[in-house]
Amino acid sequence: MKIKVGVIFGGESVEHEVSIISAIQAMNKMDQEKYEIIPIYITKNREWYTGEMLRDIETYQDMDLIKKYAKNVVLYFKKGRFVLQSKGLFKRVVKEIDLAFPIVHGTNVEDGVLQGYLQTIGIPFVGSDVYASVVGQDKIYMKQVFESEGLPITNYTWFYDVDYKEDSDRVIDKVSKLKFPVIIKPATLGSSVGIHTAHNEEELIDAIDDAIRYDNRIVVEEMVANLTEVNISVLGNYEHQSTSEIEQVLSAQDFLTYEEKYIGKGKMKGKGGFVKSSKGMLSASRKIPAEIDEKLASDVRKYAVDAFRAIGSSGVCRIDFLIDQKKKKAYINEINSIPGSLAFYLWEPTGKKYTELLDDMINVAIKDYKKRISKVHSFDSNILAGFAGSKGLKGLKK
Ligand SMILES: Nc1ncnc2c1ncn2[C@@H]1O[C@H](COP(=O)(O)OP(=O)(O)O)[C@@H](O)[C@H]1O
Ligand SMILES: [Mg+2]
């Protein structure tokens, strides 16, 4: 019997469109002999839909079509089964699912929020659990974990928007202890949204003013000079890990912008801001393998595995590095728990086809799930019985 895989994508995130592209690519590459693929699309308004039409990229040009022809559903646990049930007056089970495969990017979905829901209803799912997802999305938590594990990161500081609003001088003083130029980032966004570089205090103030529009926590870090950016993917879980080929990301700008990452040079946005190139992360200009010496490459591989384990990731992650080519030093920039295109293009040069990678991810998920349910999660207790028996709810009232 085929395993029923519910591929969940979209969601209320600035990377909504990129997620659609990543998910459609993956659904096309999943082994149709082994898996029954059920697309589950979350709109920007947080409505869940399913239906075969959601596997076709053209569908997303017209949201009205989706509302009319796809099934509006909820995913939940019912009589020992995970089901997609239609909403409205006549509720019925539209599909049953064995395993969820989130292919989502960004806040509200990749950051543990969706994973929390999946864990709450108890469905096995591919990729990092809640804890790893949270840390993987938050540029401050991530740095704190890496730092405490002795992994190389750039010097940084962070603050809340209220700290800045109440006493901006104190915040500027704190940041000025870093060496300019610095880069200012909202803690939990992705795709270079709200990120600016600053070469002096004046630019710093402008940058902070913009960054606090996006997040209440801001991280400021020193810029790496003589920069070469490389990325690597890690596959596995806390027990076993393997590493992909290393890519070098080429960029004309100070840093990769949203357009560069996902749209590619000269590509236009289609109707409704949708990306026409449909290539996802493939459209960023890259060199595989990266042109770095073997010592740096082996540092990158080692730090990537250490970072993956430090946050307890699972499935496929992409770990991004900033290299100072003069100092020959690699710094971990960030970990992406659900990378664009699931980083398949970093695995193909190692001989692992995308179909096989997806297979591996599903197998890891099944192993993780078995491990998780084998741990003790509850113990018999008569606390509630005693509570209800003696005082009932009255005990709670003043
Ligand atoms: N400390 C740094 N030094 C130099 N460049 C940086 C630094 N941090 C980020 N960048 C540049 O900014 C880009 C986006 O920053 P990143 O932290 O990766 O945010 P995002 O989550 O948006 O990808 C990076 O790809 C890199 O080009
Ligand atoms: Mg990045």
CSV table of C-alpha atoms and ligand atoms in Angstrom, one decimal, residues 139 185 190-192 195 229 231 256 261 318 320 333-334 336, ligand 2:
chain,number,residue,atom,x,y,z
A,139,LYS,CA,18.6,34.7,14.2
A,185,LYS,CA,18.4,42.2,10.8
A,190,GLY,CA,14.0,35.6,6.0
A,191,SER,CA,14.7,36.4,2.4
A,192,SER,CA,16.7,39.6,3.3
A,195,ILE,CA,18.0,43.8,6.4
A,229,GLU,CA,29.3,33.1,0.8
A,231,ASN,CA,26.1,27.0,1.6
A,256,LEU,CA,21.6,38.8,-1.6
A,261,LYS,CA,17.4,35.0,-4.4
A,318,ARG,CA,20.9,24.2,4.6
A,320,ASP,CA,24.9,29.2,5.2
A,333,ASN,CA,25.5,32.8,9.2
A,334,GLU,CA,22.3,30.8,9.6
A,336,ASN,CA,17.5,27.1,7.3
B,2,MG,MG,20.2,33.8,4.4
